[in-house]
Amino acid sequence: ADVKDDMSKKLVKDIEEQKIYNQAAELVQILEEEMELSQITFKLMSMLMDGQKVHGPDKIGIDKRRLEKMLENFKKNSRDRNKNSKYRGGRGGNRSRNSRSRDSRNRRDGGSQRRR
């Protein structure tokens, strides 16, 4: 979602719903003596927007094309890894070098006898 677009829509809605104060009308009349109404409007809008600055990126999330490319690369890399790898994540048929001590611990006599 485009954060700035969302904020602009909210700002428009807030302006439409804003109550007009008598003092605001007086200030506009004073400003009209110095500049045109459109310039006053642009300056006031800019002041409002300055007060609502967003810190961070304009967009949140990942662009659809970029996400599709990332998924495509992930799938391709996964297939290549599975196809080219002999390691499948297990111990295979090899026992660890600690297997004797593990077998000894599991025996009832405390491992004092050798296995035959």
PDB file of C-alpha atoms in Angstrom:
ATOM      1  CA  ALA A   1       0.000   0.000   0.000  1.00  0.00           C
ATOM      2  CA  ASP A   2       1.218   3.466  -0.788  1.00  0.00           C
ATOM      3  CA  VAL A   3       1.497   5.228   2.562  1.00  0.00           C
ATOM      4  CA  LYS A   4       1.485   8.744   1.089  1.00  0.00           C
ATOM      5  CA  ASP A   5      -1.687   8.071  -0.922  1.00  0.00           C
ATOM      6  CA  ASP A   6      -3.447   6.785   2.191  1.00  0.00           C
ATOM      7  CA  MET A   7      -2.375   9.850   4.160  1.00  0.00           C
ATOM      8  CA  SER A   8      -3.537  12.170   1.368  1.00  0.00           C
ATOM      9  CA  LYS A   9      -6.968  10.546   1.313  1.00  0.00           C
ATOM     10  CA  LYS A  10      -7.222  10.921   5.085  1.00  0.00           C
ATOM     11  CA  LEU A  11      -6.139  14.567   4.887  1.00  0.00           C
ATOM     12  CA  VAL A  12      -8.814  15.340   2.262  1.00  0.00           C
ATOM     13  CA  LYS A  13     -11.461  13.688   4.429  1.00  0.00           C
ATOM     14  CA  ASP A  14     -10.289  15.584   7.518  1.00  0.00           C
ATOM     15  CA  ILE A  15     -10.404  18.915   5.649  1.00  0.00           C
ATOM     16  CA  GLU A  16     -13.908  18.207   4.338  1.00  0.00           C
ATOM     17  CA  GLU A  17     -15.129  17.478   7.867  1.00  0.00           C
ATOM     18  CA  GLN A  18     -13.248  20.352   9.587  1.00  0.00           C
ATOM     19  CA  LYS A  19     -15.334  22.969  11.368  1.00  0.00           C
ATOM     20  CA  ILE A  20     -14.581  26.532  10.239  1.00  0.00           C
ATOM     21  CA  TYR A  21     -13.753  28.992  13.027  1.00  0.00           C
ATOM     22  CA  ASN A  22     -14.485  32.729  12.756  1.00  0.00           C
ATOM     23  CA  GLN A  23     -10.870  33.545  13.511  1.00  0.00           C
ATOM     24  CA  ALA A  24      -9.773  31.384  10.549  1.00  0.00           C
ATOM     25  CA  ALA A  25     -11.910  33.471   8.187  1.00  0.00           C
ATOM     26  CA  GLU A  26     -10.350  36.656   9.591  1.00  0.00           C
ATOM     27  CA  LEU A  27      -6.827  35.279   9.079  1.00  0.00           C
ATOM     28  CA  VAL A  28      -7.615  34.385   5.461  1.00  0.00           C
ATOM     29  CA  GLN A  29      -8.816  37.958   4.835  1.00  0.00           C
ATOM     30  CA  ILE A  30      -5.554  39.320   6.267  1.00  0.00           C
ATOM     31  CA  LEU A  31      -3.497  36.931   4.134  1.00  0.00           C
ATOM     32  CA  GLU A  32      -5.497  37.827   0.983  1.00  0.00           C
ATOM     33  CA  GLU A  33      -4.147  41.358   1.283  1.00  0.00           C
ATOM     34  CA  GLU A  34      -0.630  39.918   0.804  1.00  0.00           C
ATOM     35  CA  MET A  35      -1.163  37.028  -1.657  1.00  0.00           C
ATOM     36  CA  GLU A  36      -3.691  35.238  -3.819  1.00  0.00           C
ATOM     37  CA  LEU A  37      -6.153  32.743  -2.344  1.00  0.00           C
ATOM     38  CA  SER A  38      -4.581  29.827  -4.256  1.00  0.00           C
ATOM     39  CA  GLN A  39      -1.148  30.629  -2.809  1.00  0.00           C
ATOM     40  CA  ILE A  40      -2.658  30.797   0.708  1.00  0.00           C
ATOM     41  CA  THR A  41      -4.305  27.420   0.118  1.00  0.00           C
ATOM     42  CA  PHE A  42      -1.094  25.809  -1.131  1.00  0.00           C
ATOM     43  CA  LYS A  43       0.875  27.135   1.823  1.00  0.00           C
ATOM     44  CA  LEU A  44      -1.715  25.951   4.349  1.00  0.00           C
ATOM     45  CA  MET A  45      -1.855  22.509   2.707  1.00  0.00           C
ATOM     46  CA  SER A  46       1.938  22.311   2.818  1.00  0.00           C
ATOM     47  CA  MET A  47       1.892  23.195   6.520  1.00  0.00           C
ATOM     48  CA  LEU A  48      -0.642  20.427   7.179  1.00  0.00           C
ATOM     49  CA  MET A  49       1.419  17.933   5.183  1.00  0.00           C
ATOM     50  CA  ASP A  50       4.601  18.882   7.051  1.00  0.00           C
ATOM     51  CA  GLY A  51       2.814  18.037  10.277  1.00  0.00           C
ATOM     52  CA  GLN A  52       1.923  14.590   8.961  1.00  0.00           C
ATOM     53  CA  LYS A  53       5.282  13.497   7.527  1.00  0.00           C
ATOM     54  CA  VAL A  54       5.836   9.779   7.428  1.00  0.00           C
ATOM     55  CA  HIS A  55       9.204   8.481   8.451  1.00  0.00           C
ATOM     56  CA  GLY A  56      10.271   5.449   6.493  1.00  0.00           C
ATOM     57  CA  PRO A  57       9.570   4.116   3.023  1.00  0.00           C
ATOM     58  CA  ASP A  58       6.749   5.373   0.811  1.00  0.00           C
ATOM     59  CA  LYS A  59       5.581   1.835   0.274  1.00  0.00           C
ATOM     60  CA  ILE A  60       5.265  -1.007   2.731  1.00  0.00           C
ATOM     61  CA  GLY A  61       5.641  -4.553   1.514  1.00  0.00           C
ATOM     62  CA  ILE A  62       7.161  -6.097  -1.569  1.00  0.00           C
ATOM     63  CA  ASP A  63       6.219  -5.226  -5.128  1.00  0.00           C
ATOM     64  CA  LYS A  64       4.261  -8.048  -6.800  1.00  0.00           C
ATOM     65  CA  ARG A  65       6.824  -8.550  -9.596  1.00  0.00           C
ATOM     66  CA  ARG A  66       9.704  -8.630  -7.117  1.00  0.00           C
ATOM     67  CA  LEU A  67       7.878 -11.152  -4.910  1.00  0.00           C
ATOM     68  CA  GLU A  68       7.154 -13.401  -7.905  1.00  0.00           C
ATOM     69  CA  LYS A  69      10.829 -13.255  -8.923  1.00  0.00           C
ATOM     70  CA  MET A  70      11.931 -14.098  -5.365  1.00  0.00           C
ATOM     71  CA  LEU A  71       9.587 -17.114  -5.242  1.00  0.00           C
ATOM     72  CA  GLU A  72      10.757 -18.260  -8.672  1.00  0.00           C
ATOM     73  CA  ASN A  73      14.405 -18.052  -7.570  1.00  0.00           C
ATOM     74  CA  PHE A  74      13.629 -19.847  -4.306  1.00  0.00           C
ATOM     75  CA  LYS A  75      11.889 -22.725  -6.116  1.00  0.00           C
ATOM     76  CA  LYS A  76      14.718 -22.978  -8.665  1.00  0.00           C
ATOM     77  CA  ASN A  77      17.380 -22.981  -5.954  1.00  0.00           C
ATOM     78  CA  SER A  78      15.462 -25.574  -3.930  1.00  0.00           C
ATOM     79  CA  ARG A  79      15.213 -27.894  -6.942  1.00  0.00           C
ATOM     80  CA  ASP A  80      18.918 -27.416  -7.741  1.00  0.00           C
ATOM     81  CA  ARG A  81      19.906 -28.080  -4.139  1.00  0.00           C
ATOM     82  CA  ASN A  82      17.810 -31.238  -3.934  1.00  0.00           C
ATOM     83  CA  LYS A  83      19.026 -32.505  -7.312  1.00  0.00           C
ATOM     84  CA  ASN A  84      22.737 -31.854  -6.712  1.00  0.00           C
ATOM     85  CA  SER A  85      23.036 -32.597  -3.003  1.00  0.00           C
ATOM     86  CA  LYS A  86      23.945 -35.983  -1.592  1.00  0.00           C
ATOM     87  CA  TYR A  87      23.272 -34.765   1.926  1.00  0.00           C
ATOM     88  CA  ARG A  88      19.607 -35.156   2.819  1.00  0.00           C
ATOM     89  CA  GLY A  89      19.718 -33.846   6.360  1.00  0.00           C
ATOM     90  CA  GLY A  90      20.024 -37.136   8.248  1.00  0.00           C
ATOM     91  CA  ARG A  91      22.933 -39.130   9.647  1.00  0.00           C
ATOM     92  CA  GLY A  92      22.593 -41.782   6.983  1.00  0.00           C
ATOM     93  CA  GLY A  93      23.922 -45.215   7.851  1.00  0.00           C
ATOM     94  CA  ASN A  94      26.931 -43.962   9.789  1.00  0.00           C
ATOM     95  CA  ARG A  95      26.872 -44.091  13.559  1.00  0.00           C
ATOM     96  CA  SER A  96      28.475 -41.342  15.535  1.00  0.00           C
ATOM     97  CA  ARG A  97      31.704 -42.030  17.359  1.00  0.00           C
ATOM     98  CA  ASN A  98      29.816 -41.745  20.639  1.00  0.00           C
ATOM     99  CA  SER A  99      27.636 -44.753  19.831  1.00  0.00           C
ATOM    100  CA  ARG A 100      29.652 -47.067  22.097  1.00  0.00           C
ATOM    101  CA  SER A 101      29.274 -44.755  25.084  1.00  0.00           C
ATOM    102  CA  ARG A 102      25.578 -44.339  24.314  1.00  0.00           C
ATOM    103  CA  ASP A 103      25.147 -48.145  24.191  1.00  0.00           C
ATOM    104  CA  SER A 104      27.040 -48.504  27.460  1.00  0.00           C
ATOM    105  CA  ARG A 105      24.863 -45.962  29.247  1.00  0.00           C
ATOM    106  CA  ASN A 106      21.723 -47.779  28.185  1.00  0.00           C
ATOM    107  CA  ARG A 107      22.830 -51.124  29.650  1.00  0.00           C
ATOM    108  CA  ARG A 108      21.529 -52.121  33.078  1.00  0.00           C
ATOM    109  CA  ASP A 109      24.889 -53.059  34.511  1.00  0.00           C
ATOM    110  CA  GLY A 110      26.259 -49.550  33.986  1.00  0.00           C
ATOM    111  CA  GLY A 111      28.316 -50.481  30.958  1.00  0.00           C
ATOM    112  CA  SER A 112      30.991 -52.494  32.691  1.00  0.00           C
ATOM    113  CA  GLN A 113      30.721 -55.400  30.237  1.00  0.00           C
ATOM    114  CA  ARG A 114      31.665 -55.265  26.601  1.00  0.00           C
ATOM    115  CA  ARG A 115      29.087 -56.070  23.974  1.00  0.00           C
ATOM    116  CA  ARG A 116      29.531 -59.328  22.089  1.00  0.00           C
TER     117      ARG A 116
END
